[in-house]
Structure formats: structure tokens, C-alpha cells
PDB file of C-alpha atoms in Angstrom:
ATOM      1  CA  LEU A 211       6.457  -9.259   3.650  1.00  0.00           C
ATOM      2  CA  LYS A 212       6.372  -8.776  -0.205  1.00  0.00           C
ATOM      3  CA  ARG A 213       8.661 -11.487  -0.801  1.00  0.00           C
ATOM      4  CA  ILE A 214       6.537 -13.783   1.297  1.00  0.00           C
ATOM      5  CA  PHE A 215       3.703 -12.991  -0.640  1.00  0.00           C
ATOM      6  CA  ILE A 216       5.345 -13.575  -3.968  1.00  0.00           C
ATOM      7  CA  LEU A 217       6.962 -16.844  -2.587  1.00  0.00           C
ATOM      8  CA  CYS A 218       3.664 -18.407  -1.267  1.00  0.00           C
ATOM      9  CA  GLU A 219       4.297 -21.756  -2.892  1.00  0.00           C
ATOM     10  CA  GLU A 220       7.787 -21.846  -1.776  1.00  0.00           C
ATOM     11  CA  MET A 221       6.601 -20.860   2.050  1.00  0.00           C
ATOM     12  CA  GLN A 222       4.094 -23.932   1.743  1.00  0.00           C
ATOM     13  CA  GLN A 223       7.117 -26.436   0.904  1.00  0.00           C
ATOM     14  CA  VAL A 224       9.270 -24.847   3.870  1.00  0.00           C
ATOM     15  CA  LEU A 225       6.585 -25.087   6.226  1.00  0.00           C
ATOM     16  CA  HIS A 226       5.227 -28.616   5.042  1.00  0.00           C
ATOM     17  CA  ASP A 227       7.400 -30.486   7.678  1.00  0.00           C
ATOM     18  CA  ALA A 228       7.774 -27.730  10.289  1.00  0.00           C
ATOM     19  CA  LYS A 229       4.473 -26.205  10.816  1.00  0.00           C
ATOM     20  CA  PRO A 230       1.580 -27.803   8.897  1.00  0.00           C
ATOM     21  CA  ASP A 231      -1.088 -25.674  10.278  1.00  0.00           C
ATOM     22  CA  MET A 232       0.769 -22.639   8.921  1.00  0.00           C
ATOM     23  CA  LYS A 233       1.167 -24.285   5.607  1.00  0.00           C
ATOM     24  CA  ALA A 234      -2.579 -24.689   4.961  1.00  0.00           C
ATOM     25  CA  LYS A 235      -2.911 -20.815   5.704  1.00  0.00           C
ATOM     26  CA  PHE A 236      -0.913 -19.980   2.534  1.00  0.00           C
ATOM     27  CA  SER A 237      -3.594 -21.830   0.331  1.00  0.00           C
ATOM     28  CA  TYR A 238      -6.585 -19.769   1.970  1.00  0.00           C
ATOM     29  CA  VAL A 239      -7.970 -16.959  -0.315  1.00  0.00           C
ATOM     30  CA  ARG A 240      -8.843 -14.705   2.709  1.00  0.00           C
ATOM     31  CA  PHE A 241      -5.530 -15.151   4.175  1.00  0.00           C
ATOM     32  CA  LEU A 242      -3.752 -14.189   0.957  1.00  0.00           C
ATOM     33  CA  ILE A 243      -6.148 -11.207   0.717  1.00  0.00           C
ATOM     34  CA  SER A 244      -5.318 -10.189   3.972  1.00  0.00           C
ATOM     35  CA  LEU A 245      -1.512 -10.662   3.408  1.00  0.00           C
ATOM     36  CA  SER A 246      -1.584  -8.665   0.005  1.00  0.00           C
ATOM     37  CA  PHE A 247      -3.420  -5.717   2.163  1.00  0.00           C
ATOM     38  CA  LEU A 248      -0.566  -5.741   4.412  1.00  0.00           C
ATOM     39  CA  VAL A 249       1.870  -5.766   1.718  1.00  0.00           C
ATOM     40  CA  GLY A 250       0.312  -2.601   0.382  1.00  0.00           C
ATOM     41  CA  ILE A 251       0.361  -0.960   3.549  1.00  0.00           C
ATOM     42  CA  PHE A 252       4.061  -1.781   4.398  1.00  0.00           C
ATOM     43  CA  GLU A 253       5.107  -0.812   0.831  1.00  0.00           C
ATOM     44  CA  SER A 254       3.527   2.584   1.435  1.00  0.00           C
ATOM     45  CA  VAL A 255       4.828   3.189   4.890  1.00  0.00           C
ATOM     46  CA  ASN A 256       8.268   2.173   3.463  1.00  0.00           C
ATOM     47  CA  TRP A 257       7.875   4.638   0.890  1.00  0.00           C
ATOM     48  CA  ILE A 258       7.278   7.308   3.491  1.00  0.00           C
ATOM     49  CA  ASN A 259      10.243   6.486   5.583  1.00  0.00           C
ATOM     50  CA  LEU A 260      12.595   6.495   2.486  1.00  0.00           C
ATOM     51  CA  VAL A 261      11.123   9.990   1.550  1.00  0.00           C
ATOM     52  CA  LEU A 262      11.509  11.235   5.154  1.00  0.00           C
ATOM     53  CA  GLN A 263      15.146  10.226   5.140  1.00  0.00           C
ATOM     54  CA  GLY A 264      15.944  11.955   1.919  1.00  0.00           C
ATOM     55  CA  ILE A 265      18.923  14.487   1.569  1.00  0.00           C
ATOM     56  CA  GLN A 266      18.178  18.003   2.563  1.00  0.00           C
ATOM     57  CA  ILE A 267      14.758  17.178   3.870  1.00  0.00           C
ATOM     58  CA  SER A 268      13.207  20.062   6.035  1.00  0.00           C
ATOM     59  CA  VAL A 269      10.753  19.725   9.090  1.00  0.00           C
ATOM     60  CA  LEU A 270       8.354  21.504   6.906  1.00  0.00           C
ATOM     61  CA  HIS A 271       8.543  19.159   4.150  1.00  0.00           C
ATOM     62  CA  CYS A 272       8.367  16.250   6.711  1.00  0.00           C
ATOM     63  CA  HIS A 273       5.299  17.638   7.950  1.00  0.00           C
ATOM     64  CA  GLU A 274       3.674  18.300   4.701  1.00  0.00           C
ATOM     65  CA  THR A 275       4.496  14.749   3.702  1.00  0.00           C
ATOM     66  CA  LEU A 276       3.165  13.116   6.755  1.00  0.00           C
ATOM     67  CA  VAL A 277      -0.170  15.023   6.413  1.00  0.00           C
ATOM     68  CA  ALA A 278      -0.578  14.144   2.743  1.00  0.00           C
ATOM     69  CA  PHE A 279       0.149  10.454   3.531  1.00  0.00           C
ATOM     70  CA  LYS A 280      -2.600  10.564   6.423  1.00  0.00           C
ATOM     71  CA  MET A 281      -5.136  12.023   3.779  1.00  0.00           C
ATOM     72  CA  LYS A 282      -3.966   9.184   1.322  1.00  0.00           C
ATOM     73  CA  LEU A 283      -4.949   6.668   4.279  1.00  0.00           C
ATOM     74  CA  GLU A 284      -8.282   8.339   4.719  1.00  0.00           C
ATOM     75  CA  LEU A 285      -9.135   8.003   1.046  1.00  0.00           C
ATOM     76  CA  TRP A 286      -7.660   4.274   1.176  1.00  0.00           C
ATOM     77  CA  HIS A 287     -10.115   3.854   4.225  1.00  0.00           C
ATOM     78  CA  ALA A 288     -13.158   5.189   2.193  1.00  0.00           C
ATOM     79  CA  LYS A 289     -12.346   3.035  -0.658  1.00  0.00           C
ATOM     80  CA  LEU A 290     -12.312  -0.257   1.682  1.00  0.00           C
ATOM     81  CA  GLU A 291     -15.704   0.648   3.262  1.00  0.00           C
ATOM     82  CA  LYS A 292     -17.194   1.178  -0.304  1.00  0.00           C
ATOM     83  CA  LYS A 293     -15.399  -2.351  -1.387  1.00  0.00           C
ATOM     84  CA  PHE A 294     -13.782  -0.531  -4.091  1.00  0.00           C
ATOM     85  CA  VAL A 295     -10.769  -1.902  -5.553  1.00  0.00           C
ATOM     86  CA  LEU A 296      -7.656  -0.991  -3.310  1.00  0.00           C
ATOM     87  CA  GLN A 297      -5.401   0.605  -5.956  1.00  0.00           C
ATOM     88  CA  TRP A 298      -5.142   4.091  -7.325  1.00  0.00           C
ATOM     89  CA  THR A 299      -2.282   6.329  -8.683  1.00  0.00           C
ATOM     90  CA  TRP A 300      -0.361   8.968  -6.927  1.00  0.00           C
ATOM     91  CA  THR A 301      -2.016  11.446  -9.375  1.00  0.00           C
ATOM     92  CA  GLU A 302      -5.458  10.716  -8.070  1.00  0.00           C
ATOM     93  CA  LEU A 303      -4.168  10.897  -4.350  1.00  0.00           C
ATOM     94  CA  THR A 304      -2.675  13.979  -4.926  1.00  0.00           C
ATOM     95  CA  GLU A 305      -5.804  15.442  -6.488  1.00  0.00           C
ATOM     96  CA  PHE A 306      -7.864  14.114  -3.559  1.00  0.00           C
ATOM     97  CA  PHE A 307      -5.105  16.063  -1.137  1.00  0.00           C
ATOM     98  CA  LEU A 308      -5.294  19.045  -3.194  1.00  0.00           C
ATOM     99  CA  GLN A 309      -8.904  19.254  -3.186  1.00  0.00           C
ATOM    100  CA  LYS A 310      -9.105  18.657   0.511  1.00  0.00           C
ATOM    101  CA  THR A 311      -6.515  21.506   1.360  1.00  0.00           C
ATOM    102  CA  LYS A 312      -7.610  23.873  -1.449  1.00  0.00           C
ATOM    103  CA  ARG A 313      -3.974  24.146  -2.787  1.00  0.00           C
ATOM    104  CA  LYS A 314      -2.529  24.670  -6.133  1.00  0.00           C
ATOM    105  CA  LYS A 315      -1.275  21.665  -7.898  1.00  0.00           C
ATOM    106  CA  ARG A 316       2.117  20.903  -7.605  1.00  0.00           C
ATOM    107  CA  LYS A 317       4.644  18.518  -9.402  1.00  0.00           C
ATOM    108  CA  LEU A 318       5.195  15.466  -7.675  1.00  0.00           C
ATOM    109  CA  PRO A 319       8.728  14.548  -6.404  1.00  0.00           C
ATOM    110  CA  TYR A 320      10.936  12.072  -8.229  1.00  0.00           C
ATOM    111  CA  GLY A 321       8.387  11.341 -11.165  1.00  0.00           C
ATOM    112  CA  GLU A 322       6.061   9.036  -9.214  1.00  0.00           C
ATOM    113  CA  SER A 323       2.900  10.276 -10.683  1.00  0.00           C
ATOM    114  CA  ASP A 324       2.031   6.937 -12.216  1.00  0.00           C
ATOM    115  CA  MET A 325       3.052   5.007  -9.108  1.00  0.00           C
ATOM    116  CA  LYS A 326       0.378   2.545  -7.833  1.00  0.00           C
ATOM    117  CA  ILE A 327      -0.380   1.926  -4.194  1.00  0.00           C
ATOM    118  CA  GLY A 328      -2.298  -0.619  -2.592  1.00  0.00           C
ATOM    119  CA  CYS A 329      -2.650  -4.299  -3.070  1.00  0.00           C
ATOM    120  CA  GLY A 330      -4.747  -4.346  -6.178  1.00  0.00           C
ATOM    121  CA  VAL A 331      -7.105  -6.841  -4.889  1.00  0.00           C
ATOM    122  CA  ARG A 332     -10.966  -6.379  -4.844  1.00  0.00           C
ATOM    123  CA  TYR A 333     -12.079  -6.705  -1.137  1.00  0.00           C
ATOM    124  CA  GLY A 334     -13.491 -10.202  -0.998  1.00  0.00           C
ATOM    125  CA  GLY A 335     -12.004 -11.180  -4.272  1.00  0.00           C
ATOM    126  CA  GLY A 336      -8.766 -12.777  -5.230  1.00  0.00           C
ATOM    127  CA  ARG A 337      -7.362 -10.680  -7.929  1.00  0.00           C
ATOM    128  CA  ARG A 338      -3.684  -9.351  -7.729  1.00  0.00           C
ATOM    129  CA  SER A 339      -2.266  -7.065 -10.039  1.00  0.00           C
TER     130      SER A 339
END
């Protein structure tokens, strides 16, 4: 999905003869915003999938990872409702998780404290970072 978003112009050329109605969608801003939003969601789900398939992962670790991800989705939804920019760092999400669960701050795995999640567009706008 991310590659399709990145290669929008090439997709327009490919779809020019085959499906002209689909070609037009790749020039609509609303379609591109929706596509970028889906790219952000699928990248997050893919990251969770890779974490859960890691070496020597316990059921407890999987449960904690999924609970944290669910809370991150709740934060994402709250930001979307307030029409905030849909981008944040893992540090911000972890602080939200720790605040909600009242746990002590832990080091994030794999040095991903600065990894960005989301599509980086303002709801109703057209900026992509």
C-alpha cells in the first residue's frame, strides 16, 4: 500500500488505458488523504506483526504489546476526532500508555523511541511528511 501511495504518478500511467475511472482517483486529494491514512494504519499493524514474531517472545510480552497498541489506537482516534495532525512519536504514545496504566517508564525496544507513526497529514489537508 505504501508503494502504491509513493508511486501515484506511475499508477496513473498504468491505469490510463486499463481503468480510466481509477486513474482519476489518484489525482483527487481526498482519495490520497484516505490512502495515506490507510498506509499509516497498515504500517503500524505490520510493525506489531513483526514484533509479535520476534525471537523468544513470551505470551505475556505479546499481551502487553497488543494492549499498548490498542491504547495507541485509542489515542490516534482521539486525535482524529479533534482533527489534530495524525503523527506522533513512540515516546508520546508510550507516555500516554504509562499515564493510563500508571506504570513506571520503561525503555522502548529496539531504540524506536523516535519512530513516527501515522500518515503525517492534517485531516482535510494535503500535507505529507
